[in-house]
Structures are given as structure tokens and as C-alpha cells.
Coordinates of C-alpha atoms in Angstrom, one line a residue:
M427 CA 2.8 -50.4 112.0
K428 CA 1.0 -47.6 109.8
V429 CA -2.0 -49.7 110.5
K430 CA -1.8 -49.4 114.6
S431 CA -0.5 -45.9 114.3
L432 CA -3.7 -45.0 112.2
I433 CA -6.5 -46.7 114.2
A434 CA -4.4 -44.9 117.4
G435 CA -4.6 -41.5 116.4
I436 CA -8.5 -42.0 115.3
S437 CA -8.8 -43.5 118.9
A438 CA -6.7 -40.7 120.4
M439 CA -9.5 -38.4 118.1
S440 CA -12.9 -40.4 119.2
M441 CA -11.6 -39.5 123.2
T442 CA -11.1 -36.3 122.1
V443 CA -14.1 -35.5 120.5
A444 CA -15.7 -37.4 123.5
M445 CA -14.2 -35.4 126.1
A446 CA -15.2 -32.1 124.4
T447 CA -18.9 -33.3 123.7
T448 CA -18.9 -34.0 127.4
A449 CA -17.3 -30.8 128.1
V450 CA -19.6 -28.3 126.3
P451 CA -22.6 -28.5 128.1
A452 CA -20.7 -28.3 131.7
F453 CA -18.3 -25.4 130.8
A454 CA -21.8 -23.4 129.3
E455 CA -23.8 -24.3 132.6
E456 CA -20.3 -22.8 134.9
M457 CA -20.5 -19.7 132.8
Q458 CA -23.9 -19.4 133.0
M459 CA -23.9 -19.7 137.0
T460 CA -21.1 -17.2 136.6
E461 CA -23.2 -14.7 134.7
M462 CA -26.4 -15.2 137.1
E463 CA -23.8 -15.0 140.3
C464 CA -22.3 -11.8 138.4
E465 CA -26.2 -10.5 138.2
M466 CA -26.7 -11.4 141.7
Q467 CA -24.1 -9.3 142.9
A468 CA -24.5 -6.4 141.6
Y469 CA -28.5 -6.6 142.1
V470 CA -27.1 -6.4 146.0
A471 CA -24.8 -3.7 145.5
S472 CA -27.1 -1.6 143.8
I473 CA -29.2 -1.9 147.1
E474 CA -28.5 0.9 149.3
D475 CA -30.4 0.8 151.9
G476 CA -28.3 -0.6 154.6
E477 CA -30.4 -3.1 156.4
L478 CA -32.4 -4.2 153.0
Q479 CA -28.8 -5.0 151.5
Q480 CA -28.3 -7.2 154.6
V481 CA -31.5 -9.0 153.7
A482 CA -30.3 -9.1 149.8
A483 CA -26.6 -10.4 150.9
Y484 CA -28.7 -13.1 152.9
L485 CA -30.6 -14.4 149.9
S486 CA -27.9 -14.8 147.6
S487 CA -25.8 -16.3 150.1
E488 CA -28.7 -19.0 150.7
G489 CA -29.3 -19.6 147.0
V490 CA -32.8 -18.0 146.4
S491 CA -33.2 -16.7 142.7
L492 CA -32.8 -13.6 141.5
E493 CA -36.2 -13.4 140.8
E494 CA -37.4 -14.5 143.9
T495 CA -35.0 -12.7 145.7
K496 CA -36.3 -9.6 143.9
E497 CA -39.9 -10.5 144.8
I498 CA -38.7 -10.6 148.5
M499 CA -37.1 -7.3 148.2
A500 CA -40.0 -5.8 146.9
R501 CA -42.0 -7.1 149.8
C502 CA -39.3 -5.7 152.3
E503 CA -39.3 -2.7 150.6
N504 CA -43.5 -1.6 150.4
S505 CA -43.5 -2.9 154.4
K506 CA -40.4 -0.9 155.4
E507 CA -42.6 2.2 156.8
Q508 CA -45.1 -1.0 158.4
L509 CA -42.2 -2.9 160.1
Q510 CA -40.5 -0.3 161.8
E511 CA -43.5 0.7 163.6
T512 CA -44.5 -2.5 164.5
F513 CA -40.8 -2.9 165.8
A514 CA -41.0 0.7 167.5
A515 CA -44.0 -0.2 169.6
Q516 CA -42.9 -3.7 170.7
A517 CA -39.7 -2.2 172.1
S518 CA -41.9 0.5 173.5
G519 CA -44.3 -2.0 175.7
T520 CA -47.1 -0.2 174.4
T521 CA -49.5 -2.6 172.5
Y522 CA -51.2 -6.1 172.9
F523 CA -49.8 -8.8 171.3
H524 CA -53.2 -10.0 170.2
S525 CA -55.3 -8.5 168.0
T526 CA -57.9 -6.3 169.5
S527 CA -59.8 -5.7 165.8
A528 CA -62.2 -8.8 164.4
L529 CA -61.3 -12.5 165.2
T530 CA -59.7 -14.1 162.0
P531 CA -62.3 -16.7 161.5
G532 CA -61.5 -20.4 161.3
S533 CA -59.6 -22.6 164.1
H534 CA -56.1 -21.5 165.3
P535 CA -53.5 -22.9 167.4
C536 CA -53.4 -21.9 170.6
L537 CA -50.2 -22.3 173.5
I538 CA -51.3 -22.3 177.2
F539 CA -48.6 -21.0 179.3
M540 CA -48.2 -21.1 182.8
R541 CA -46.1 -18.7 184.8
G542 CA -44.2 -18.8 187.9
S543 CA -43.8 -17.9 190.7
Y544 CA -44.4 -21.8 192.1
V545 CA -42.8 -23.5 194.6
G546 CA -41.9 -26.5 196.1
E547 CA -44.6 -29.0 195.6
N548 CA -43.6 -31.7 192.7
N549 CA -47.4 -32.3 191.5
L550 CA -50.1 -30.0 191.2
R551 CA -53.8 -30.4 189.1
V552 CA -54.2 -27.4 186.8
D553 CA -58.2 -27.4 185.6
M554 CA -58.5 -25.7 182.5
T555 CA -61.9 -23.9 181.5
F556 CA -62.6 -22.6 178.1
P557 CA -65.3 -19.7 177.8
A558 CA -69.1 -20.6 176.2
G559 CA -69.1 -21.1 172.8
I560 CA -65.2 -21.9 172.1
S561 CA -64.7 -24.7 169.7
V562 CA -62.0 -26.5 171.4
S563 CA -59.7 -29.7 169.5
D564 CA -57.0 -31.8 169.8
F565 CA -56.0 -30.4 173.0
H566 CA -52.5 -31.9 173.8
I567 CA -50.9 -31.8 177.7
R568 CA -47.0 -31.1 176.9
E569 CA -45.6 -34.8 177.7
E570 CA -42.9 -34.0 180.1
I571 CA -45.6 -32.1 182.0
S572 CA -48.4 -34.8 182.1
S573 CA -50.4 -37.5 179.7
T574 CA -53.3 -36.7 181.8
I575 CA -56.3 -35.2 180.5
Y576 CA -60.3 -35.1 181.2
P577 CA -63.1 -34.8 179.2
I578 CA -63.6 -31.4 177.0
G579 CA -64.7 -28.9 179.4
E580 CA -62.6 -29.4 181.8
Y581 CA -58.9 -30.1 181.2
R582 CA -56.9 -31.3 183.7
C583 CA -53.6 -32.0 184.4
F584 CA -50.6 -32.9 186.9
A585 CA -48.1 -30.9 186.4
V586 CA -44.4 -31.7 187.7
N587 CA -41.9 -29.8 186.1
T588 CA -42.5 -26.5 187.2
K589 CA -41.4 -26.9 191.1
N590 CA -38.9 -24.4 190.0
L591 CA -40.5 -21.9 187.6
G592 CA -39.5 -18.5 189.0
L593 CA -41.2 -15.1 189.1
G594 CA -41.6 -13.6 185.9
E595 CA -40.8 -17.2 184.4
S596 CA -43.4 -19.1 182.0
V597 CA -43.7 -22.6 181.0
A598 CA -46.2 -24.0 178.1
L599 CA -48.2 -26.4 179.5
A600 CA -50.8 -27.5 176.7
D601 CA -51.7 -26.7 172.7
C602 CA -55.0 -27.0 171.2
K603 CA -56.5 -25.4 168.5
I604 CA -59.9 -22.6 169.2
S605 CA -62.1 -21.3 167.0
S606 CA -65.0 -18.2 167.8
G607 CA -67.3 -21.0 167.5
T608 CA -70.7 -19.4 168.2
S609 CA -69.5 -17.1 170.8
T610 CA -70.2 -13.7 171.7
F611 CA -66.3 -12.3 171.4
T612 CA -65.6 -9.5 168.9
N613 CA -61.9 -10.0 168.6
E614 CA -59.1 -12.1 169.9
K615 CA -57.7 -9.9 172.8
D616 CA -61.3 -10.6 174.8
L617 CA -61.2 -14.2 173.6
V618 CA -58.0 -15.2 174.9
K619 CA -58.1 -13.2 178.5
E620 CA -61.2 -15.6 179.3
I621 CA -59.4 -18.9 179.2
K622 CA -58.8 -19.6 182.5
G623 CA -56.8 -21.8 184.5
K624 CA -57.2 -23.1 187.9
I625 CA -54.8 -24.7 190.4
E626 CA -55.1 -26.8 193.1
V627 CA -52.2 -27.3 195.7
A628 CA -51.5 -29.0 199.2
S629 CA -49.7 -26.3 200.2
D630 CA -50.7 -22.7 201.6
E631 CA -47.8 -21.5 200.3
N632 CA -48.4 -22.0 196.9
K633 CA -52.4 -20.7 196.6
D634 CA -52.6 -17.8 194.4
T635 CA -48.8 -18.0 192.9
A636 CA -49.3 -19.3 189.4
S637 CA -51.6 -17.9 186.8
F638 CA -51.9 -18.2 183.0
A639 CA -52.0 -17.6 179.4
A640 CA -53.7 -18.6 176.3
V641 CA -51.8 -17.4 173.4
T642 CA -53.6 -18.1 170.2
Y643 CA -51.4 -17.9 166.5
R644 CA -51.5 -18.4 163.1
V645 CA -49.1 -20.1 160.6
G646 CA -47.7 -17.7 158.5
D647 CA -48.9 -14.7 160.6
I648 CA -45.2 -13.3 162.6
D649 CA -46.5 -9.9 163.1
H650 CA -49.4 -11.3 164.7
D651 CA -52.1 -9.0 163.3
G652 CA -54.3 -11.3 162.2
V653 CA -53.8 -11.4 158.8
I654 CA -50.5 -12.9 156.4
T655 CA -49.2 -10.0 154.1
D656 CA -46.2 -8.6 152.3
N657 CA -45.1 -7.7 156.1
D658 CA -44.5 -10.9 157.7
A659 CA -43.0 -12.1 154.4
A660 CA -40.2 -8.7 155.5
Y661 CA -40.8 -9.8 158.9
L662 CA -38.9 -13.1 158.4
S663 CA -36.7 -12.1 156.4
Y664 CA -35.4 -9.3 158.5
Y665 CA -34.8 -11.8 161.2
L666 CA -33.2 -14.4 158.8
A667 CA -30.2 -12.1 158.2
G668 CA -30.0 -10.8 161.5
T669 CA -31.8 -7.4 161.7
A670 CA -34.7 -8.2 163.7
S671 CA -35.9 -10.6 166.7
F672 CA -38.3 -12.1 168.3
G673 CA -40.3 -11.4 171.4
G674 CA -40.9 -8.1 171.9
S675 CA -42.8 -6.2 175.3
Y676 CA -46.7 -6.5 175.1
Y677 CA -49.6 -5.8 177.6
D678 CA -50.9 -9.6 177.9
V679 CA -48.2 -11.8 176.9
T680 CA -44.5 -12.0 178.1
S681 CA -41.6 -11.3 176.0
A682 CA -40.1 -15.1 176.1
E683 CA -43.8 -16.5 175.7
A684 CA -44.3 -14.0 172.6
K685 CA -41.0 -15.0 170.8
R686 CA -42.4 -19.2 171.4
V687 CA -45.7 -18.1 169.6
M688 CA -43.8 -16.3 166.6
E689 CA -41.4 -19.1 165.8
L690 CA -44.4 -21.7 165.8
A691 CA -46.0 -19.2 163.6
A692 CA -42.9 -18.8 161.3
D693 CA -42.0 -22.3 160.7
V694 CA -44.4 -22.4 157.6
D695 CA -43.1 -25.7 156.4
H696 CA -43.6 -27.4 160.3
D697 CA -40.0 -29.0 159.9
G698 CA -39.0 -27.6 163.5
N699 CA -36.1 -25.2 161.5
I700 CA -36.9 -21.4 160.6
D701 CA -34.6 -20.9 157.4
Q702 CA -35.0 -19.6 153.6
D703 CA -37.2 -22.6 152.9
D704 CA -40.3 -20.8 155.0
L705 CA -39.3 -17.2 153.9
T706 CA -39.6 -18.7 149.9
R707 CA -42.5 -20.8 151.2
I708 CA -44.6 -17.4 152.5
N709 CA -43.6 -15.3 149.2
R710 CA -45.0 -18.2 146.7
Y711 CA -48.1 -18.2 149.5
L712 CA -48.3 -14.4 148.8
A713 CA -47.6 -14.6 145.0
G714 CA -50.3 -17.1 144.3
Q715 CA -48.6 -20.0 143.1
I716 CA -49.9 -21.8 146.7
T717 CA -52.9 -21.7 148.4
T718 CA -51.9 -23.4 151.9
L719 CA -49.1 -22.5 154.9

């Protein structure tokens, strides 16, 4: 009996030691997490500006580290005045969406929108032409519109889903990549206005009823000024926190067109979602931790 009791006692002791050994790291990790959460809460509470505090609270809720949160918040603080000017210009309708400064080197995605009104016909032919000196690649007609493409220099498609396109509405007809090539254009605004679309229709009622707009963008350049800066990280931070929206009022594009292009620019990881992962990636790009978006 004494031997059995001794064995039982040793077994119980072994189990207790084993449980304690397992529990100590888990407990330490939990304590560390609690301390980090407390530090984050204290940091968020220390921000006096209401909008900035809302951004920090969003980052905290998404599990962004305190270090990276502070980096992003520094970008927001540095860009606050410029961002306010950007929002004011968008709201007043006194600005161009496309940059009037020098063209940014390289190839950029481009969306071609067809604007209404368009009445009655199920099919129409669209001829897209690009100005001399422009390099065009990866031209695609949206599948729900048509899959018919003719050689570079003259793009023709049959639009089939614009029958109910109303006045002031637009639909993305095609996408491609464009670069300045050997053209003499000095800014984005002048370049895109020379990308033309001509329609051939059967009904006189539809003559001159549709217009076109080409809108270019750069992934990560959310404020569409031609460069990726702290202002873009700040803009996305405000958007994700619910204190800013995409779109706006511009001379050269509709609010819906601007919104669509800004969404594409903000999806820097190309997963179809705009979320904290995109903001983290922009922040790391600006910090020099990655070299491409």
C-alpha cells in the first residue's frame, strides 16, 4: 500500500510540474498581450484630435502593432493640412482629377468609361483611338460588354449592356495600360482627353448620345497627384476609419468614375478588397521595407 501511495504521489507531482511547465509560457504570453493592449489603449487615448483618434482606434481594432500604428499616425499628422485641402477641393468641384503636372514615368492602368444617355439598341460598335506616341498594352474589353477586339490602333467592340444607361451614368467599357511613349504630351490631363471613342449606331436617336472618358491611375496613388506619399497612407487611413470617402466633384470625371479608380488604386495587394492589409503595405512601401506595390 505504501509503495502504491508513493507511486501515486510521484505521478501526481509529475502531472502538476508538467502542467505548470506548460502554463508558464502561455501565462507569460497572455501577460505580454495584456501589457501591449494597455499600451495601445493608452496611446489611442492620448490622441487629442478626434479624427486622428478614430483612425488609431481602427488600427487597434484591426490588430495593427503599436509600432506600426505610430508610424501610420505620424503620416496622418504630417499630411493633415494637405489632406484637408484635398478633401475641400473634391467637395467644391474646383479641381481636375487628372494631374496637370508632369507625366509620371512608366506604364499605368487606364479605364475607359462610356457615358450615357444611350437609348434602345442592344448593339453598337465602338472605335477607340489613341493619340500618336502613346504606347498601349494589355487592352481588354470587359467581358460583360463584349469579347471582340481588333488590332492595336483601332479597338472595336460591341457593347451589349448599355441599353438602360441613363443621362449622367457611365459604365467601364475597357481597361488597358498606357504610357507616354514618344508623345509630346507634358501632363496626364492633356493625354487622356485625346483618347477618343466613336460609336456607330443604327438609330438616329442614338447619334451623339454617348461620350467617353479615359481615366488613368497608379496603384497606391490614392489622392491621384502622380506620386505615392504620406498623403496616400493618410487618405486610406481616414477612409478605412470611416472619416473620408472616395469620389468627389471634378471638372473631368464623374464622382462614380473617380470612386472606382480610387478603389482600384487603394487595393495595393490586388486581392479585391480594401482593408488594413493595403494600408500596412503602403506604410511599408513608404518606409522603404518593400520596393513595389
